[in-house]
mmCIF file with all atom_site columns, C-alpha atoms in Angstrom:
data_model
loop_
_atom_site.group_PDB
_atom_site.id
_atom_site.type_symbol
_atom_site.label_atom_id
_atom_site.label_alt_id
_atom_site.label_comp_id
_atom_site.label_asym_id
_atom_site.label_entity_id
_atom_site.label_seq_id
_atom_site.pdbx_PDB_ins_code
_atom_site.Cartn_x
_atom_site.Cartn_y
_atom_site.Cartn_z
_atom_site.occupancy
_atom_site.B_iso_or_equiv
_atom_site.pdbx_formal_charge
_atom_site.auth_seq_id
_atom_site.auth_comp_id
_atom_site.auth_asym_id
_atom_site.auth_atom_id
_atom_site.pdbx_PDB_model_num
ATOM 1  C CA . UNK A 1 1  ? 106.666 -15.648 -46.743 1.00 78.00 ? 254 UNK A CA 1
ATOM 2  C CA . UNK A 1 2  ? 104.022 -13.697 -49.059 1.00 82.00 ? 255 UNK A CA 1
ATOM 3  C CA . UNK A 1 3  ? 102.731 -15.026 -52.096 1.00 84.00 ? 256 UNK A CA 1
ATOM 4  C CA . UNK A 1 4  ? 102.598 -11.987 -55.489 1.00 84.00 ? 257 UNK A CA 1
ATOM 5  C CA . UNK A 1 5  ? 99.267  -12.627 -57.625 1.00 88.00 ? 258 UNK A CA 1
ATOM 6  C CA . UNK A 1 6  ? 99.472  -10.753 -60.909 1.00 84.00 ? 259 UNK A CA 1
ATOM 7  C CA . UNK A 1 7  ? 97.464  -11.217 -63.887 1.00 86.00 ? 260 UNK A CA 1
ATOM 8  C CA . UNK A 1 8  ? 95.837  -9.562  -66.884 1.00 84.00 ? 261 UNK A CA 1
ATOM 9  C CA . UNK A 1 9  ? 92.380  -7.411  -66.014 1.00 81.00 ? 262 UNK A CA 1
ATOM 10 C CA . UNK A 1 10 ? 89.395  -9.573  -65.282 1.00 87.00 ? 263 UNK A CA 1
ATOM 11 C CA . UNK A 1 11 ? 91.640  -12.862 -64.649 1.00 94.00 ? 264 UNK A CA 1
ATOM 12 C CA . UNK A 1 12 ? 90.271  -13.416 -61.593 1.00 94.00 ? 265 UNK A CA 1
ATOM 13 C CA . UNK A 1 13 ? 93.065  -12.202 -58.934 1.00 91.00 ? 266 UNK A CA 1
ATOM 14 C CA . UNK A 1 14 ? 90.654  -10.851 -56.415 1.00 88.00 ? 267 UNK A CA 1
ATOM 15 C CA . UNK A 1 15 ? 89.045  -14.206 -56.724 1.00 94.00 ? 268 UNK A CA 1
ATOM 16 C CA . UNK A 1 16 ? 92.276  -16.207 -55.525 1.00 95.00 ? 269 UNK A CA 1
ATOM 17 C CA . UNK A 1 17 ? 93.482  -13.453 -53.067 1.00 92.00 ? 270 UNK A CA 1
ATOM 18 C CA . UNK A 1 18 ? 89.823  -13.715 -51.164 1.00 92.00 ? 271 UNK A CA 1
ATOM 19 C CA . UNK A 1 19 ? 89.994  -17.476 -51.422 1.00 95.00 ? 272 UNK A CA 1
ATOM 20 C CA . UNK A 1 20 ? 93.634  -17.715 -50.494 1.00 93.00 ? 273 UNK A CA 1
ATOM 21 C CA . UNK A 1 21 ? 92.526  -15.120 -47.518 1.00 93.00 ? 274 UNK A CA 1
ATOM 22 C CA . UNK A 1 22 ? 90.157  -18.137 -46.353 1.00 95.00 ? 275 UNK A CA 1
ATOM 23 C CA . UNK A 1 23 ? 92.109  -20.794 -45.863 1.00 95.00 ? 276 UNK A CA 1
ATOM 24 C CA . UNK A 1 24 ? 94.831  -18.416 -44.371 1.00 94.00 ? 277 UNK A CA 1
ATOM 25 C CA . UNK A 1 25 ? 93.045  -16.046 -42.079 1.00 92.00 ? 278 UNK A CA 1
ATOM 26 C CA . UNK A 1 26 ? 96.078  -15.073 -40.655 1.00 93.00 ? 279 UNK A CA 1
ATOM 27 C CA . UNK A 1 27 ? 96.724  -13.855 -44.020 1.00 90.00 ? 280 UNK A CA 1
ATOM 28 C CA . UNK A 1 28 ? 97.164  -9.695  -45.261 1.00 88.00 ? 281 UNK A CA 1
ATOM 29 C CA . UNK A 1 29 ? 96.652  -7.985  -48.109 1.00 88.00 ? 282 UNK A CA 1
ATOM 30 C CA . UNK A 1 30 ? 99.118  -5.661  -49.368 1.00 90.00 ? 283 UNK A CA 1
ATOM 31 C CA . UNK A 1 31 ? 97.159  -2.656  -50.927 1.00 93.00 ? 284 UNK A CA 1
ATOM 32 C CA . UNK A 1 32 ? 98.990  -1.466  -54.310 1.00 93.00 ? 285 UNK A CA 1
ATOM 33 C CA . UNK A 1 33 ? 99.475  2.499   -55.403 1.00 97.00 ? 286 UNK A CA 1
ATOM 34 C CA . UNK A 1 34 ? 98.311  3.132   -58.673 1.00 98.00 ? 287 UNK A CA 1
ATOM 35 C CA . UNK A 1 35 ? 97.699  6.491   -61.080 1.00 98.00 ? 288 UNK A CA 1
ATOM 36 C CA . UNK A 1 36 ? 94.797  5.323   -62.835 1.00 97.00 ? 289 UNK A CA 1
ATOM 37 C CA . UNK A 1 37 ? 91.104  6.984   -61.434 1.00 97.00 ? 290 UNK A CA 1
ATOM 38 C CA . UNK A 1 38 ? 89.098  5.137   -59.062 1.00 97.00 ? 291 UNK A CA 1
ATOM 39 C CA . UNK A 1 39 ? 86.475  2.876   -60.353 1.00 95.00 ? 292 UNK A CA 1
ATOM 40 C CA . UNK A 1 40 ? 82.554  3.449   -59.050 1.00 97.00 ? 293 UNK A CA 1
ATOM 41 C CA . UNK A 1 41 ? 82.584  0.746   -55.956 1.00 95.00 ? 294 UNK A CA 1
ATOM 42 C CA . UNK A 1 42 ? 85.932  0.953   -55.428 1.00 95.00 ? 295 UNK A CA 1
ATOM 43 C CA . UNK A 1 43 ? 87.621  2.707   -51.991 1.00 97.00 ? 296 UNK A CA 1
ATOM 44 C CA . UNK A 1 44 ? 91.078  3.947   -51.740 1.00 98.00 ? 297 UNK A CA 1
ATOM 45 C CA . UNK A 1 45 ? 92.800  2.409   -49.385 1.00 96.00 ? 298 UNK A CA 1
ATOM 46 C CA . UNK A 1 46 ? 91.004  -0.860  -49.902 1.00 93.00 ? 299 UNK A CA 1
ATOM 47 C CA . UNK A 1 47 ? 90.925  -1.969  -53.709 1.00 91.00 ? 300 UNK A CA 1
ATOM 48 C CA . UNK A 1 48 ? 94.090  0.432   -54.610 1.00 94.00 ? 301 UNK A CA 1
ATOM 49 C CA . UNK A 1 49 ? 95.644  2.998   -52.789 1.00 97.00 ? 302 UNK A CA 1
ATOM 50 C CA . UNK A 1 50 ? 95.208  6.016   -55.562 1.00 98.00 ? 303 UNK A CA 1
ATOM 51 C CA . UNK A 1 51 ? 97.765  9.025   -56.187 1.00 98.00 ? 304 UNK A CA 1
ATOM 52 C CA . UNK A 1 52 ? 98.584  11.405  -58.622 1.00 98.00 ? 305 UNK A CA 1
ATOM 53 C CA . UNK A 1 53 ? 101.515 11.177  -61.067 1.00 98.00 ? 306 UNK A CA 1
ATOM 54 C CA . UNK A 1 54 ? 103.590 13.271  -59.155 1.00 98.00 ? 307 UNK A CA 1
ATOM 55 C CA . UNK A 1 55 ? 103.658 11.427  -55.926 1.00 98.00 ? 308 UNK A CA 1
ATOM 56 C CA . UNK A 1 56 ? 103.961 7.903   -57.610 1.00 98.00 ? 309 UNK A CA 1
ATOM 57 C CA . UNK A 1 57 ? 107.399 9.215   -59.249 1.00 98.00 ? 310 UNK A CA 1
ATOM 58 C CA . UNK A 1 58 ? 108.293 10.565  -55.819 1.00 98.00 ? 311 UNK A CA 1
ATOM 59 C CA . UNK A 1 59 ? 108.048 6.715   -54.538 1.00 98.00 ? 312 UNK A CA 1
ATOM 60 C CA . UNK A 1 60 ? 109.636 5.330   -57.802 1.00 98.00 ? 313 UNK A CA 1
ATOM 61 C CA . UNK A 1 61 ? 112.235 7.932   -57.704 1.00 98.00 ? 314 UNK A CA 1
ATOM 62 C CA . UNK A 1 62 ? 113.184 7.296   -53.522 1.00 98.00 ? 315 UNK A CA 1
ATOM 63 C CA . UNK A 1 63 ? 113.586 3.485   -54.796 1.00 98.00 ? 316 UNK A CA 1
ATOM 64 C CA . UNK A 1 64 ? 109.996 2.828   -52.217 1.00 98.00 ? 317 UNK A CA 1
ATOM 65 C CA . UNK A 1 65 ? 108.673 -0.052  -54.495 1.00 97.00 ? 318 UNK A CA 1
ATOM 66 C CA . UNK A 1 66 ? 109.813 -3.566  -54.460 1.00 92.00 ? 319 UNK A CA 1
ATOM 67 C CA . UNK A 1 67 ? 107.930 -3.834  -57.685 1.00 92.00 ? 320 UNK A CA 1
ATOM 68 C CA . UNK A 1 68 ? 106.101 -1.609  -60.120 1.00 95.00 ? 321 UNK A CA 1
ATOM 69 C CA . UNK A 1 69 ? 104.781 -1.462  -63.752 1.00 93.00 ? 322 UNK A CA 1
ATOM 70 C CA . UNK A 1 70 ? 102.917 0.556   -66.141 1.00 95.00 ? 323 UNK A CA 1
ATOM 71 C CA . UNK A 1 71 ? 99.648  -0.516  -67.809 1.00 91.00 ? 324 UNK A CA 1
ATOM 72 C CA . UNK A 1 72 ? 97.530  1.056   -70.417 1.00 92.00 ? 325 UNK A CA 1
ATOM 73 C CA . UNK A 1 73 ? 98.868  4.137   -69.208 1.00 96.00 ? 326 UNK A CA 1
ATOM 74 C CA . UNK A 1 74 ? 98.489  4.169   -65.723 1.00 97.00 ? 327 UNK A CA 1
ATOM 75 C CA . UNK A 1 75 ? 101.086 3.083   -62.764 1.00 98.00 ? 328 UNK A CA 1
ATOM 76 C CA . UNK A 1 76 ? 100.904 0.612   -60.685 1.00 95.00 ? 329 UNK A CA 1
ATOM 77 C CA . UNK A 1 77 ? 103.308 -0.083  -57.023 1.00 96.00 ? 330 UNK A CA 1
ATOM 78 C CA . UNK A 1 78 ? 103.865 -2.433  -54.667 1.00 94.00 ? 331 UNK A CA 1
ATOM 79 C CA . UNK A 1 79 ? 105.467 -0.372  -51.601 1.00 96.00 ? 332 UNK A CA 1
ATOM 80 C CA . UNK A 1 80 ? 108.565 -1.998  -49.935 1.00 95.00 ? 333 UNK A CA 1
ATOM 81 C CA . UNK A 1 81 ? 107.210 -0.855  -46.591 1.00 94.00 ? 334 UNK A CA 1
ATOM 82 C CA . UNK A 1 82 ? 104.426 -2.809  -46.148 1.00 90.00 ? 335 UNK A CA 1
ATOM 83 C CA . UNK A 1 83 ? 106.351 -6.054  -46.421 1.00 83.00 ? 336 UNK A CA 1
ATOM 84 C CA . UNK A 1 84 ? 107.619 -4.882  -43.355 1.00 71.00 ? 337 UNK A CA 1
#
């Protein structure tokens, strides 16, 4: 099964998925794409996976997310793949 945590900025959804990680430890994290620029602290590959316009259409267009939305500008995917 695999649980989808969405929210508004600064709701506190790294705050459930770290607890949630705790009391599962057998528990992953999928790592979203998204458009927008990377944040000081953050790593791709760990907070967000980070591409350019171009290849996040590529995905959309290929049907590759299982769910995906636009905020403030910038796009945000969740890859069909890694469910696998």
């Amino acid at each position: 099964c695999f649980f989808v945590v969405v929210g508004p900025s600064g709701a506190g959804k790294t705050t459930v998925i770290r607890l949630a990680r705790r009391a599962l430890p057998q528990s992953t994290e999928l790592i979203s794409l998204t458009t927008r620029l990377i944040r000081p602290g953050e790593c791709n590959g760990v907070d967000y996976i980070f591409v350019d316009d171009a290849k996040f259409e590529a995905h959309s267009a290929a049907g590759d997310f299982f769910e995906s939305a636009e905020v403030y500008g910038c796009r945000y995917g969740s890859l069909l793949s890694e469910l696998d």
